[in-house]
CSV table of C-alpha atoms in Angstrom, one decimal:
chain,number,residue,atom,x,y,z
A,5,UNK,CA,157.5,95.3,99.9
A,6,UNK,CA,158.0,92.3,101.6
A,7,UNK,CA,154.2,92.8,103.3
A,8,UNK,CA,152.7,93.8,99.9
A,9,UNK,CA,151.4,90.4,98.5
A,10,UNK,CA,149.2,89.5,101.3
A,11,UNK,CA,148.1,92.5,102.1
A,12,UNK,CA,147.3,93.0,98.2
A,13,UNK,CA,145.6,89.5,98.0
A,14,UNK,CA,143.4,90.4,101.4
A,15,UNK,CA,142.5,93.2,99.6
A,16,UNK,CA,141.5,91.8,96.2
A,17,UNK,CA,139.8,88.8,98.7
A,18,UNK,CA,137.5,91.4,100.3
A,19,UNK,CA,136.7,92.9,97.2
A,20,UNK,CA,135.7,90.4,95.2
A,21,UNK,CA,133.6,89.4,98.1
A,22,UNK,CA,132.6,92.9,98.4
A,23,UNK,CA,131.2,92.9,95.0
A,24,UNK,CA,129.7,89.3,95.3
A,25,UNK,CA,127.6,90.2,98.2
A,26,UNK,CA,126.9,94.1,96.6
A,27,UNK,CA,125.4,92.0,93.7
A,28,UNK,CA,123.5,89.7,96.4
A,29,UNK,CA,122.3,93.2,98.0
A,30,UNK,CA,119.1,93.2,96.0
A,31,UNK,CA,117.0,96.4,96.6
A,32,UNK,CA,114.5,95.0,98.9
A,33,UNK,CA,111.8,97.1,97.6
A,34,UNK,CA,111.6,95.0,94.1
A,35,UNK,CA,109.1,92.6,94.7
A,36,UNK,CA,110.8,88.9,95.0
A,37,UNK,CA,107.6,87.2,96.5
A,38,UNK,CA,106.0,84.1,94.8
A,39,UNK,CA,102.9,83.3,94.5
A,40,UNK,CA,101.5,81.5,97.0
A,41,UNK,CA,98.9,78.8,97.7
A,42,UNK,CA,95.5,80.2,99.0
A,43,UNK,CA,92.1,78.5,99.7
A,44,UNK,CA,89.2,79.9,97.8
A,45,UNK,CA,86.6,81.2,100.1
A,46,UNK,CA,82.7,81.5,100.2
A,47,UNK,CA,82.1,79.4,97.1
A,48,UNK,CA,78.2,79.9,98.6
A,49,UNK,CA,77.2,82.2,101.5
A,50,UNK,CA,75.8,79.8,103.6
A,51,UNK,CA,75.5,76.1,104.1
A,52,UNK,CA,72.5,75.6,102.9
A,53,UNK,CA,71.8,76.6,99.0
A,54,UNK,CA,67.9,76.8,99.5
A,55,UNK,CA,66.7,73.4,100.8
A,56,UNK,CA,70.0,71.8,100.1
A,57,UNK,CA,73.7,71.7,101.1
A,58,UNK,CA,76.4,74.0,99.7
A,59,UNK,CA,79.9,72.6,99.9
A,60,UNK,CA,80.7,75.5,102.8
A,61,UNK,CA,80.7,74.3,106.2
A,62,UNK,CA,80.6,76.0,109.5
A,63,UNK,CA,84.3,76.8,110.8
A,64,UNK,CA,86.1,74.8,113.7
A,65,UNK,CA,84.3,75.7,117.4
A,66,UNK,CA,81.5,77.4,115.2
A,67,UNK,CA,78.1,76.8,116.0
A,68,UNK,CA,75.4,78.0,113.7
A,69,UNK,CA,71.6,78.2,114.8
A,70,UNK,CA,69.1,78.1,111.6
A,71,UNK,CA,65.6,78.6,111.5
A,72,UNK,CA,63.9,77.8,107.9
A,73,UNK,CA,60.2,78.9,107.4
A,74,UNK,CA,58.6,77.4,104.6
A,75,UNK,CA,54.8,78.4,103.8
A,76,UNK,CA,51.6,77.1,102.1
A,77,UNK,CA,51.2,77.5,98.2
A,78,UNK,CA,51.1,80.7,96.6
A,79,UNK,CA,47.9,79.7,94.4
A,80,UNK,CA,46.0,79.0,97.6
A,81,UNK,CA,44.9,82.9,97.2
A,82,UNK,CA,43.8,85.6,99.2
A,83,UNK,CA,41.8,82.9,101.3
A,84,UNK,CA,44.9,81.1,102.4
A,85,UNK,CA,46.6,84.2,102.2
A,86,UNK,CA,48.9,83.3,99.9
A,87,UNK,CA,49.9,80.2,101.8
A,88,UNK,CA,51.3,82.5,104.8
A,89,UNK,CA,48.5,80.6,107.2
A,90,UNK,CA,50.2,77.2,106.8
A,91,UNK,CA,53.8,77.7,107.7
A,92,UNK,CA,56.6,74.8,108.6
A,93,UNK,CA,59.5,75.3,110.8
A,94,UNK,CA,62.5,73.9,111.2
A,95,UNK,CA,65.1,74.6,113.9
A,96,UNK,CA,68.7,73.0,113.2
A,97,UNK,CA,71.8,73.5,114.7
A,98,UNK,CA,75.2,73.0,113.2
A,99,UNK,CA,78.6,72.8,114.5
A,100,UNK,CA,82.2,72.8,113.2
A,101,UNK,CA,84.5,69.9,114.9
A,102,UNK,CA,87.3,70.6,112.2
A,103,UNK,CA,87.2,73.3,109.4
A,104,UNK,CA,86.5,70.4,107.5
A,105,UNK,CA,84.0,68.4,109.4
A,106,UNK,CA,80.2,69.3,110.4
A,107,UNK,CA,77.8,67.6,112.1
A,108,UNK,CA,74.1,68.7,112.6
A,109,UNK,CA,70.9,67.9,113.9
A,110,UNK,CA,67.2,69.4,113.4
A,111,UNK,CA,63.7,68.8,114.2
A,112,UNK,CA,60.8,70.0,111.7
A,113,UNK,CA,57.1,70.4,111.8
A,114,UNK,CA,56.7,68.8,108.4
A,115,UNK,CA,56.2,65.4,109.2
A,116,UNK,CA,57.5,65.9,113.0
A,117,UNK,CA,61.0,65.1,111.4
A,118,UNK,CA,64.1,64.8,113.1
A,119,UNK,CA,67.2,65.0,111.2
A,120,UNK,CA,71.0,64.0,112.2
A,121,UNK,CA,73.9,64.8,109.6
A,122,UNK,CA,77.6,64.7,109.2
A,123,UNK,CA,79.0,67.0,106.2
A,124,UNK,CA,83.0,66.3,105.4
A,125,UNK,CA,84.8,68.3,102.9
A,126,UNK,CA,87.2,66.6,100.9
A,127,UNK,CA,88.8,68.6,98.5
A,128,UNK,CA,89.3,72.6,98.9
A,129,UNK,CA,89.2,74.4,96.1
A,130,UNK,CA,92.8,76.4,95.9
A,131,UNK,CA,94.3,79.0,93.9
A,132,UNK,CA,98.4,79.8,93.4
A,133,UNK,CA,100.8,77.2,92.5
A,134,UNK,CA,99.7,73.5,92.1
A,135,UNK,CA,96.0,74.7,92.3
A,136,UNK,CA,92.7,72.3,93.3
A,137,UNK,CA,90.4,73.4,90.7
A,138,UNK,CA,86.9,72.3,92.8
A,139,UNK,CA,85.6,71.8,96.5
A,140,UNK,CA,84.0,68.5,96.6
A,141,UNK,CA,82.6,67.1,100.0
A,142,UNK,CA,80.2,64.6,101.2
A,143,UNK,CA,77.1,64.9,103.1
A,144,UNK,CA,75.2,62.3,104.7
A,145,UNK,CA,71.6,62.7,106.3
A,146,UNK,CA,69.7,60.5,108.7
A,147,UNK,CA,65.9,61.3,108.6
A,148,UNK,CA,63.5,60.2,111.2
A,149,UNK,CA,59.9,61.2,110.8
A,150,UNK,CA,57.6,60.5,113.8
A,151,UNK,CA,54.0,61.8,113.1
A,152,UNK,CA,51.6,59.5,113.9
A,153,UNK,CA,49.7,57.6,111.3
A,154,UNK,CA,46.0,57.5,111.7
A,155,UNK,CA,44.9,56.0,108.3
A,156,UNK,CA,44.7,52.7,108.8
A,157,UNK,CA,45.1,51.9,104.8
A,158,UNK,CA,47.7,54.1,104.8
A,159,UNK,CA,51.0,52.4,102.4
A,160,UNK,CA,54.1,51.3,103.9
A,161,UNK,CA,55.4,54.0,102.0
A,162,UNK,CA,53.3,56.3,103.6
A,163,UNK,CA,54.5,55.2,107.3
A,164,UNK,CA,58.0,54.8,106.8
A,165,UNK,CA,60.2,56.3,109.3
A,166,UNK,CA,63.6,56.1,108.1
A,167,UNK,CA,65.2,57.4,105.7
A,168,UNK,CA,69.2,58.5,105.0
A,169,UNK,CA,70.3,60.2,102.1
A,170,UNK,CA,73.9,60.4,100.8
A,171,UNK,CA,75.5,63.2,98.5
A,172,UNK,CA,78.6,64.4,96.8
A,173,UNK,CA,78.7,68.1,96.3
A,174,UNK,CA,81.1,69.1,93.7
A,175,UNK,CA,81.8,72.7,93.5
A,176,UNK,CA,83.8,75.6,91.9
A,177,UNK,CA,83.9,79.3,92.3
A,178,UNK,CA,84.5,80.8,89.1
A,179,UNK,CA,85.2,84.2,90.5
A,180,UNK,CA,83.7,86.5,93.0
A,181,UNK,CA,80.4,86.6,91.3
A,182,UNK,CA,79.8,82.9,89.9
A,183,UNK,CA,79.9,79.7,91.9
A,184,UNK,CA,78.6,76.3,90.2
A,185,UNK,CA,77.7,73.2,92.2
A,186,UNK,CA,76.3,69.2,91.3
A,187,UNK,CA,74.9,66.9,94.0
A,188,UNK,CA,74.8,63.4,92.5
A,189,UNK,CA,72.6,62.1,95.2
A,190,UNK,CA,71.0,58.8,96.7
A,191,UNK,CA,68.2,59.0,99.1
A,192,UNK,CA,67.2,55.3,100.4
A,193,UNK,CA,63.5,54.7,101.2
A,194,UNK,CA,63.1,51.3,102.8
A,195,UNK,CA,59.6,51.0,101.2
A,196,UNK,CA,58.4,52.6,98.0
A,197,UNK,CA,54.6,53.3,96.3
A,198,UNK,CA,55.3,50.2,93.9
A,199,UNK,CA,57.4,47.4,94.4
A,200,UNK,CA,59.0,47.8,91.2
A,201,UNK,CA,60.2,51.2,92.4
A,202,UNK,CA,64.0,51.2,93.6
A,203,UNK,CA,64.9,51.4,97.2
A,204,UNK,CA,68.1,53.7,96.7
A,205,UNK,CA,66.6,56.8,94.6
A,206,UNK,CA,69.1,58.3,92.3
A,207,UNK,CA,69.0,62.5,91.3
A,208,UNK,CA,71.8,64.5,90.4
A,209,UNK,CA,71.3,68.6,91.7
A,210,UNK,CA,72.8,71.8,89.7
A,211,UNK,CA,72.8,74.8,91.7
A,212,UNK,CA,74.4,78.4,91.2
A,213,UNK,CA,75.5,81.6,93.2
A,214,UNK,CA,75.6,85.3,91.3
A,215,UNK,CA,76.8,88.0,93.4
A,216,UNK,CA,74.7,91.2,92.2
A,217,UNK,CA,76.0,93.5,95.0
A,218,UNK,CA,78.3,93.6,97.8
A,219,UNK,CA,75.6,91.7,100.5
A,220,UNK,CA,73.1,90.3,97.7
A,221,UNK,CA,73.3,87.2,96.2
A,222,UNK,CA,70.9,85.2,94.0
A,223,UNK,CA,70.8,81.0,94.7
A,224,UNK,CA,69.4,78.7,92.4
A,225,UNK,CA,69.1,74.9,93.0
A,226,UNK,CA,67.3,72.1,90.5
A,227,UNK,CA,67.5,68.4,91.1
A,228,UNK,CA,66.4,65.8,88.4
A,229,UNK,CA,65.2,63.0,89.5
A,230,UNK,CA,66.4,59.8,87.6
A,231,UNK,CA,63.5,57.2,88.1
A,232,UNK,CA,60.9,59.8,89.9
A,233,UNK,CA,57.9,57.8,92.0
A,234,UNK,CA,54.8,58.5,90.0
A,235,UNK,CA,53.1,61.6,90.4
A,236,UNK,CA,56.1,63.9,92.1
A,237,UNK,CA,57.7,66.4,90.4
A,238,UNK,CA,61.3,67.6,90.5
A,239,UNK,CA,62.4,70.3,92.8
A,240,UNK,CA,63.3,73.5,91.5
A,241,UNK,CA,64.1,76.7,93.9
A,242,UNK,CA,65.1,80.5,93.6
A,243,UNK,CA,66.2,82.4,96.5
A,244,UNK,CA,68.3,85.7,97.7
A,245,UNK,CA,71.1,85.7,100.1
A,246,UNK,CA,71.4,88.9,101.9
A,247,UNK,CA,73.9,89.4,104.4
A,248,UNK,CA,73.8,91.6,107.1
A,249,UNK,CA,76.5,91.2,109.9
A,250,UNK,CA,76.6,88.3,111.8
A,251,UNK,CA,73.2,86.8,109.6
A,252,UNK,CA,72.8,85.2,106.8
A,253,UNK,CA,69.0,85.9,105.4
A,254,UNK,CA,67.8,83.5,102.7
A,255,UNK,CA,64.8,84.4,101.3
A,256,UNK,CA,63.4,81.7,98.1
A,257,UNK,CA,60.5,80.5,96.2
A,258,UNK,CA,60.3,77.2,95.3
A,259,UNK,CA,57.8,74.3,94.2
A,260,UNK,CA,58.6,72.1,97.4
A,261,UNK,CA,57.1,72.2,100.7
A,262,UNK,CA,59.7,69.9,102.8
A,263,UNK,CA,63.3,70.9,103.4
A,264,UNK,CA,65.1,67.7,104.2
A,265,UNK,CA,66.2,65.5,101.4
A,266,UNK,CA,63.9,63.0,101.2
A,267,UNK,CA,60.9,64.8,101.5
A,268,UNK,CA,62.1,68.2,98.7
A,269,UNK,CA,64.2,66.2,96.6
A,270,UNK,CA,61.9,62.7,95.6
A,271,UNK,CA,58.2,64.0,97.2
A,272,UNK,CA,57.8,67.2,95.9
A,273,UNK,CA,54.2,67.5,94.4
A,274,UNK,CA,54.3,71.4,93.8
A,275,UNK,CA,54.5,72.2,90.3
A,276,UNK,CA,55.8,75.6,88.8
A,277,UNK,CA,53.4,76.1,86.1
A,278,UNK,CA,50.2,75.5,88.5
A,279,UNK,CA,51.3,78.2,90.6
A,280,UNK,CA,52.5,75.7,93.4
A,281,UNK,CA,55.0,77.8,94.4
A,282,UNK,CA,56.1,78.4,98.1
A,283,UNK,CA,57.6,81.1,99.6
A,284,UNK,CA,60.2,80.3,102.6
A,285,UNK,CA,63.1,81.9,104.4
A,286,UNK,CA,66.3,80.8,106.1
A,287,UNK,CA,67.9,82.9,109.4
A,288,UNK,CA,71.5,81.9,110.5
A,289,UNK,CA,73.1,83.1,113.3
A,290,UNK,CA,76.6,81.7,114.0
A,291,UNK,CA,78.2,81.9,117.5
A,292,UNK,CA,81.7,81.1,118.5
A,293,UNK,CA,82.1,78.1,120.9
A,294,UNK,CA,85.7,77.4,121.2
A,295,UNK,CA,88.1,80.8,120.2
A,296,UNK,CA,90.7,80.1,117.8
A,297,UNK,CA,94.3,79.7,119.6
A,298,UNK,CA,95.3,83.5,118.9
A,299,UNK,CA,92.1,84.8,120.4
A,300,UNK,CA,92.2,83.1,123.6
A,301,UNK,CA,94.2,85.5,125.6
A,302,UNK,CA,93.5,89.2,126.0
A,303,UNK,CA,94.7,92.0,123.5
B,29,UNK,CA,150.4,102.3,98.5
B,30,UNK,CA,150.6,100.3,101.6
B,31,UNK,CA,148.4,103.2,103.1
B,32,UNK,CA,146.1,103.1,100.3
B,33,UNK,CA,145.7,99.4,100.2
B,34,UNK,CA,144.9,99.6,104.0
B,35,UNK,CA,142.9,101.9,103.4
B,36,UNK,CA,140.7,100.2,101.0
B,37,UNK,CA,141.0,96.9,102.8
B,38,UNK,CA,139.6,99.0,105.8
B,39,UNK,CA,136.7,100.0,103.6
B,40,UNK,CA,135.7,96.7,102.0
B,41,UNK,CA,135.8,95.2,105.5
B,42,UNK,CA,133.4,97.4,106.5
B,43,UNK,CA,131.1,97.4,103.4
B,44,UNK,CA,131.1,93.6,104.4
B,45,UNK,CA,129.7,93.5,107.9
B,46,UNK,CA,127.1,96.7,106.3
B,47,UNK,CA,125.4,94.0,104.3
B,48,UNK,CA,123.7,91.9,106.9
B,49,UNK,CA,120.3,91.6,106.6
B,50,UNK,CA,117.5,90.7,109.0
B,51,UNK,CA,114.4,88.9,107.8
B,52,UNK,CA,111.5,87.1,109.1
B,53,UNK,CA,108.5,84.9,107.6
B,54,UNK,CA,106.8,84.8,110.4
B,55,UNK,CA,105.9,88.5,111.9
B,56,UNK,CA,102.7,89.0,113.5
B,57,UNK,CA,100.3,91.9,112.8
B,58,UNK,CA,97.2,92.1,114.3
B,59,UNK,CA,94.4,94.4,113.2
B,60,UNK,CA,91.7,96.1,115.7
B,61,UNK,CA,88.7,98.1,114.8
B,62,UNK,CA,86.6,97.2,117.2
B,63,UNK,CA,83.9,99.2,118.3
B,64,UNK,CA,81.3,99.6,121.3
B,65,UNK,CA,78.7,97.4,119.4
B,66,UNK,CA,81.4,94.6,117.6
B,67,UNK,CA,84.6,92.5,118.6
B,68,UNK,CA,86.4,93.3,115.1
B,69,UNK,CA,90.0,92.1,115.6
B,70,UNK,CA,92.0,90.0,113.3
B,71,UNK,CA,95.6,88.1,113.1
B,72,UNK,CA,98.1,87.2,110.9
B,73,UNK,CA,101.2,85.0,112.0
B,74,UNK,CA,102.6,85.2,108.4
B,75,UNK,CA,104.2,88.5,108.2
B,76,UNK,CA,107.3,88.8,105.8
B,77,UNK,CA,109.5,91.4,106.4
B,78,UNK,CA,113.4,92.0,106.0
B,79,UNK,CA,115.5,95.1,106.6
B,80,UNK,CA,119.0,96.1,105.7
B,81,UNK,CA,121.7,97.1,108.1
B,82,UNK,CA,123.5,99.4,106.0
B,83,UNK,CA,120.8,101.8,104.9
B,84,UNK,CA,117.9,101.0,107.0
B,85,UNK,CA,115.8,99.8,104.3
B,86,UNK,CA,112.7,97.8,105.6
B,87,UNK,CA,109.8,95.9,104.0
B,88,UNK,CA,107.0,94.7,105.5
B,89,UNK,CA,104.1,92.5,103.6
B,90,UNK,CA,101.2,90.7,104.7
B,91,UNK,CA,98.5,88.5,103.1
B,92,UNK,CA,95.2,89.8,103.1
B,93,UNK,CA,93.8,86.0,102.9
B,94,UNK,CA,95.9,85.2,105.9
B,95,UNK,CA,94.0,87.4,108.7
B,96,UNK,CA,92.2,84.8,111.0
B,97,UNK,CA,88.7,86.5,112.9
B,98,UNK,CA,86.7,84.5,115.7
B,99,UNK,CA,84.1,84.6,113.3
B,100,UNK,CA,84.0,83.2,109.9
B,101,UNK,CA,81.3,85.2,108.3
B,102,UNK,CA,83.4,88.4,109.1
B,103,UNK,CA,86.3,87.0,107.7
B,104,UNK,CA,84.5,86.6,104.2
B,105,UNK,CA,83.1,90.2,104.7
B,106,UNK,CA,86.7,91.4,105.5
B,107,UNK,CA,88.0,90.0,102.5
B,108,UNK,CA,85.2,90.5,100.1
B,109,UNK,CA,83.5,93.7,101.3
B,110,UNK,CA,86.0,95.8,102.4
B,111,UNK,CA,89.5,94.5,101.4
B,112,UNK,CA,88.7,93.0,98.3
B,113,UNK,CA,91.6,90.7,98.7
B,114,UNK,CA,91.3,88.7,95.3
B,115,UNK,CA,91.8,92.4,93.2
B,116,UNK,CA,94.7,93.7,96.6
B,117,UNK,CA,95.7,90.4,97.8
B,118,UNK,CA,98.4,92.3,99.9
B,119,UNK,CA,99.3,95.2,102.5
B,120,UNK,CA,102.6,96.2,102.3
B,121,UNK,CA,105.0,98.9,104.4
B,122,UNK,CA,108.0,100.2,102.2
B,123,UNK,CA,110.9,102.4,104.0
B,124,UNK,CA,113.9,103.2,106.0
B,125,UNK,CA,114.4,103.2,109.4
B,126,UNK,CA,115.4,106.8,110.0
B,127,UNK,CA,117.8,106.3,113.1
B,128,UNK,CA,119.8,103.5,112.8
B,129,UNK,CA,122.9,104.6,112.9
B,130,UNK,CA,122.2,105.9,116.6
B,131,UNK,CA,121.3,102.1,117.5
B,132,UNK,CA,124.0,99.4,118.9
B,133,UNK,CA,122.9,96.5,117.5
B,134,UNK,CA,125.6,94.6,119.5
B,135,UNK,CA,124.2,95.8,122.9
B,136,UNK,CA,121.1,93.8,124.3
B,137,UNK,CA,118.2,96.5,125.3
B,138,UNK,CA,115.5,98.7,123.9
B,139,UNK,CA,115.4,101.0,121.1
B,140,UNK,CA,113.4,103.6,120.0
B,141,UNK,CA,112.8,103.4,116.0
B,142,UNK,CA,110.8,104.9,113.7
B,143,UNK,CA,110.3,104.4,109.8
B,144,UNK,CA,109.5,106.9,107.0
B,145,UNK,CA,108.1,105.2,103.9
B,146,UNK,CA,104.8,104.1,101.9
B,147,UNK,CA,102.2,101.7,103.8
B,148,UNK,CA,100.0,100.3,100.9
B,149,UNK,CA,97.0,98.5,102.0
B,150,UNK,CA,93.9,98.0,99.5
B,151,UNK,CA,95.8,99.4,96.6
B,152,UNK,CA,96.3,102.7,98.5
B,153,UNK,CA,99.6,103.8,99.2
B,154,UNK,CA,99.8,106.6,102.0
B,155,UNK,CA,103.1,108.4,102.9
B,156,UNK,CA,103.9,108.0,106.5
B,157,UNK,CA,106.0,107.8,109.5
B,158,UNK,CA,105.8,104.7,112.3
B,159,UNK,CA,107.1,104.4,115.4
B,160,UNK,CA,108.2,101.4,117.1
B,161,UNK,CA,110.3,99.7,119.2
B,162,UNK,CA,113.4,97.9,118.0
B,163,UNK,CA,115.3,95.5,121.0
B,164,UNK,CA,118.2,93.7,120.9
B,165,UNK,CA,117.4,90.1,122.6
B,166,UNK,CA,120.3,88.6,124.3
B,167,UNK,CA,119.9,86.0,121.8
B,168,UNK,CA,121.7,88.4,119.4
B,169,UNK,CA,117.9,88.2,117.5
B,170,UNK,CA,116.2,91.4,117.3
B,171,UNK,CA,112.6,92.1,117.7
B,172,UNK,CA,110.3,95.0,116.5
B,173,UNK,CA,107.1,96.2,118.0
B,174,UNK,CA,105.1,98.6,116.8
B,175,UNK,CA,101.4,100.1,116.7
B,176,UNK,CA,100.1,102.1,114.5
B,177,UNK,CA,96.6,103.4,113.8
B,178,UNK,CA,95.2,104.0,110.2
B,179,UNK,CA,91.9,105.6,109.1
B,180,UNK,CA,89.9,103.3,107.0
B,181,UNK,CA,88.5,106.2,104.7
B,182,UNK,CA,92.2,107.1,104.1
B,183,UNK,CA,93.1,103.6,102.3
B,184,UNK,CA,89.6,104.0,100.3
B,185,UNK,CA,87.9,101.1,102.8
B,186,UNK,CA,84.5,101.9,102.4
B,187,UNK,CA,81.0,100.6,103.7
B,188,UNK,CA,77.7,101.5,105.5
B,189,UNK,CA,79.2,100.0,108.9
B,190,UNK,CA,82.2,102.2,108.9
B,191,UNK,CA,81.6,104.6,111.7
B,192,UNK,CA,78.9,102.4,113.8
B,193,UNK,CA,79.4,98.5,113.6
B,194,UNK,CA,83.1,99.2,112.9
B,195,UNK,CA,85.5,101.8,114.2
B,196,UNK,CA,86.7,104.3,111.5
B,197,UNK,CA,89.6,103.9,112.5
B,198,UNK,CA,92.2,100.6,113.2
B,199,UNK,CA,94.9,99.7,115.2
B,200,UNK,CA,97.2,97.5,113.7
B,201,UNK,CA,100.0,95.9,116.0
B,202,UNK,CA,103.1,94.2,114.5
B,203,UNK,CA,105.6,92.3,116.6
B,204,UNK,CA,108.2,89.9,114.8
B,205,UNK,CA,111.8,88.4,115.6
B,206,UNK,CA,114.2,88.8,113.2
B,207,UNK,CA,116.9,86.5,112.6
């Protein structure tokens, strides 16, 4: 009986530990995972809604080659082949330096205009614990109009060459089907039609995306100008985004001829009611320039 | 009495040592559904897996949105059109390692293993046996490698490109080091 006590005590201790650890050993099949924070993806299908920007960026190391066409007014009728006789083309390259920072350049035939842009994602919408409700981006665009002016009497407004625009894009993807975006915008003009006009032109854009099938989305875009120049109208556009593998096709109808911020937001002259509607499309193709780390080695 | 106590003690001790759980939160899952027309592959480095030495119970789960593709557009299509990741956020395997009792986990070396259980992808569960290699590393950590092939249509993953641009059968490769 001498040895009994330590052994009993040891056995009891082990039993206790055993029961504790048995309790700790829960069934692994029971789901114990907690919700995680996740980025909200593809609020819009492309970096552009119709003419203006969406909160989307191209990813890090990805180059997006974009071809935009905008045709003449449908009201030109059969003589103008419903506007298809007059096509403007814009070629653009956008590149993702990081997942949040994108830069881009373009050249368009409309006013022989060059642009350079910088877009930075300030906030990213997330789901899960301590979620961020919106995505917010800044986009700044510099525009350089190079068309030669042959009219000696043209106003300074018509002959100025440099413009810059600044936009805040605030978007929320409500579900897999619907996204909305607001775009407070300022475009700077060095010369205006009247001396009393503001050099800083303010507008508020609103845009939406509605998914109708796996590969088809409808979009809309409208910019309200607070103090429009005389004779200019607000830009309103509707589009269809169609995804096919590596491409996104965007077909649209709009009352704007230009596709750069200054030309479509503040220099739209067309009116939907008068049939000044232009057909246009964007084609975007992405190329991977810098492969992510995990893809550098052969699998 | 003494004998009984001794047996009880030994039993308890053996039970204790058998409670060991191996786990990782950084398991790598690679996925490849490339076709001659298109390279379609993705990697996820946040595989969550645990298994018990006592009975071989094993779970492996991965969040679909954690899969990274070379091409962002492809990643969007993967999530929205094929995997419907907001509806079915994760893929998981729940099962038991069959032949764990034949493996000496104290000895460094590679061992063939197989696990039987249910693989759930896109909300569809399929019973299957998965084969792999369990390697005891000299550090004492345990490495698991496994390749499995799945038919996309078995998991109700559909789309017009499957069979042309997308291979109808995908290879999934697992690689993780348990602590």
